[in-house]
Amino acid sequence: MPCFLRCKISQKPDPTESQKLKAQFEVILGIESEAGGEEIHSEAEPDKLTFQIDFKPHAHLFKTGNEPLYMIGELAELGDLETQAFHDGIPPFDEFNAEDCYLAWRFFLTTTAPETAIHEVFEWVEDDADISVQLCGGLFEEFDDDLDKEIAATISAKDTPKSIETTENEPTEKDTSQVKEQKAPSVTASAQPALSAKPSTSAPKAQDNTSTSIRVGIDKVDSLINMVGELVITQAMLSQLGEQDMTDSTISALQEGLAQLAHNTRDLQESVMRIRMLPISFVFSRFPRLVRDISQKLNKQVELKLLGEQTELDKTVMEKISDPMVHLVRNSLDHGIETPEQRIAAGKDPVGTLTLNAFHQGGNIVIEIMDDGQGLNTDKIKQKAIANGLINEDDELSSEEVNELIFRPGFSTADTVSDISGRGVGMDVVRRNIQALNGSVEVSSARGVGSTFTIRLPLTLAILDGQLVQVAEHTYIIPLISIVESLQIDVKKVSRVGKNLDVLRLRDEYIPILRLFDIFNHDGAIEELDKSLLVVVESDNQKVGLLVDDLLAQQQVVIKSLEANYKRVDGISGATILGDGRVSLIIDISGLVKLSGLRKPGSQELVLDPNLAEAIS
Amino acid sequence: MLNETALQTALNQRLGHGEAHDEKQYLTFLMAGEEYGVDILSVQEIRGWSSATAIPNSPSFVKGAINLRGTIVPIIDLRLRFGIEPIAYGPLTVVIVVKVDFKEQSKTMGIVVDGVSDVYSISEDTAKDVPDFQESSSSQYVDGLVNVGEKMVVLLNLQKTLQI
């Protein structure tokens, strides 16, 4: 197919010839062709050569037991392979014969290997395919569409093709590094580059497979190995017991062994989970530079403080939290911290402070982003919200509720925020990303003093320790980590506040009682306080008591998403599957508190005023 | 992009797109004596009724969630969804697990029906639009009506039916 040759041989025909000859000799002498090729090139010409290979199998190729994919694979091993598949020969479906080959290929191989090596690849199919190998001299000509069609037509006229998997090798943009030097006179320059000079497609695929890895401290691996050692000992003990006759003493030994086994697996699981935990300094470490760059750009003086860098967090959570954090930090620098002049005028240190703080609290990790800037301008936010129709003019909002407004999608368009503090840019996206991790973000702010964004995240997305509780005939799971205590209610210590809120006096505290069956709308639960149990849980520094019928087992549960196939359910953070295959729902404590109406959405404090409660009791 | 176009054409031909008789297969099921049809390509499996875990504060037609080999799948009672009198679930009560593409994501859900009936090839051209009765809220879930022999089959719009 001489018409396919679009490139002229490069400037050095002689060395090429000699190389070919040498290579042929080497093949004859049994020297490995690739190595030989390289050697020659290092001597004669260090540049790689590019071959254009047209490979058009005859329709019966598959019947001879040959697989083009292997040949393409072999070609790819020789050097950088560019593949172009012609699938125009695929007939309509009803004429399609699954055993025929309908595809044809053109390859551009940039390699140090000699041409003979290429012929070797196709050695077995020489008689079953049209093969042409041409030297391009490392230069690609541009092909225009017409020529491309011509080629396709030539190929498809005869017969053939097959599959879709090769279409990923569609021509992409021509590599500009390939300098167009000589052009065949017959070719018109076209704006449509038909050939790609990018590296072979097999390389990026291989990278994908290996891209996620984790660096683990050796102490964690050591402890894992210790656990496995203990597990093996326990297993040996149990199997030994299994061989003995069953007597009372062996049964008690067996029970002991099983308890030991439970202990071991539990420890092992914890160790494995710890491998996923990394200190948050991995995220924090990118901020010093970010803060320095942005503050220079904005002509602001900012000191960055990092606290709690050793707090550990699940790797997947960490990867997903870093972008929202960058956003919040940028916002604090841009809109929170004032310029040195403004700060001096306000009587503050010209150097502003931005603090990133991470710590564990309950079952969560809390990340705070604090600045000592000007705070949120509640008046302006409110005006903007009224203008956008988010709130009515006569709505009475607490400052917390006003702050919540910046997380509303309506505040995210650029022109609406440019004249308020600008805190709203994309905040709805930040919140959505954090909520997608089952976390929450809140803001608190004081005019002139600064503002704090608080992100709360679960430690891990995969597993939690759960307390199974019974409400009516339903089983729910309360995250063990948020449980403070469980107790029977002494009715004498319960007082009623307002219309329908019961409060239990527990030592020095007043615990609001939430009736789970009421909140979840279940019938048939025990309604008498003295007959049911109270699980005291802590959420966002507030204790509440959840009224349940009974406490069941404690176990580790694997968290499954309820949202994936259904929707977000208030007060429920997810679902899990119990040992018997039933689905059980996991209670989201802070969501539940909101749902119960104890706390208005967005406000920081419980509506219940402790002083009021004290006065009543 | 000549090759892509050619491929697309070939694919279309194979899948039978762009042809005059645009036939689709529908799985039909019975409910309160009527026959309803859903696109068979969205049907994932058919299983018997097993008790579901109630989801708090969900609409009455959401019977709860079941464990389908490790996935949490919500179950919707179509009778209740359409405002038809519910019947007691029996051994013949069937759950059709369907995969529905909503705007953002595809969801796997189960629908409870009285029983599975048949599979028909139905040409979309023959489907008649639903008479638009303002009163009937259920008509919004219906894509069209077709005759199969003497019977009338209601073709359901699963996206709208299962939008919660």
PDB file of C-alpha atoms in Angstrom, chain B residues 82-83 130-141:
ATOM      1  CA  PHE B  82     -51.221   4.794  42.981  1.00  0.00           C
ATOM      2  CA  GLY B  83     -53.729   5.088  45.773  1.00  0.00           C
ATOM      3  CA  VAL B 130     -53.038   8.812  28.350  1.00  0.00           C
ATOM      4  CA  PRO B 131     -56.212  10.866  28.424  1.00  0.00           C
ATOM      5  CA  ASP B 132     -55.275  13.832  30.523  1.00  0.00           C
ATOM      6  CA  PHE B 133     -57.632  13.959  33.453  1.00  0.00           C
ATOM      7  CA  GLN B 134     -56.740  16.725  35.805  1.00  0.00           C
ATOM      8  CA  GLU B 135     -58.250  14.818  38.673  1.00  0.00           C
ATOM      9  CA  SER B 136     -56.229  11.695  38.272  1.00  0.00           C
ATOM     10  CA  SER B 137     -52.829  12.162  39.827  1.00  0.00           C
ATOM     11  CA  SER B 138     -51.844   8.666  38.800  1.00  0.00           C
ATOM     12  CA  SER B 139     -51.904   9.482  35.106  1.00  0.00           C
ATOM     13  CA  GLN B 140     -48.634  11.374  35.487  1.00  0.00           C
ATOM     14  CA  TYR B 141     -46.854   8.069  36.117  1.00  0.00           C
TER      15      TYR B 141
END
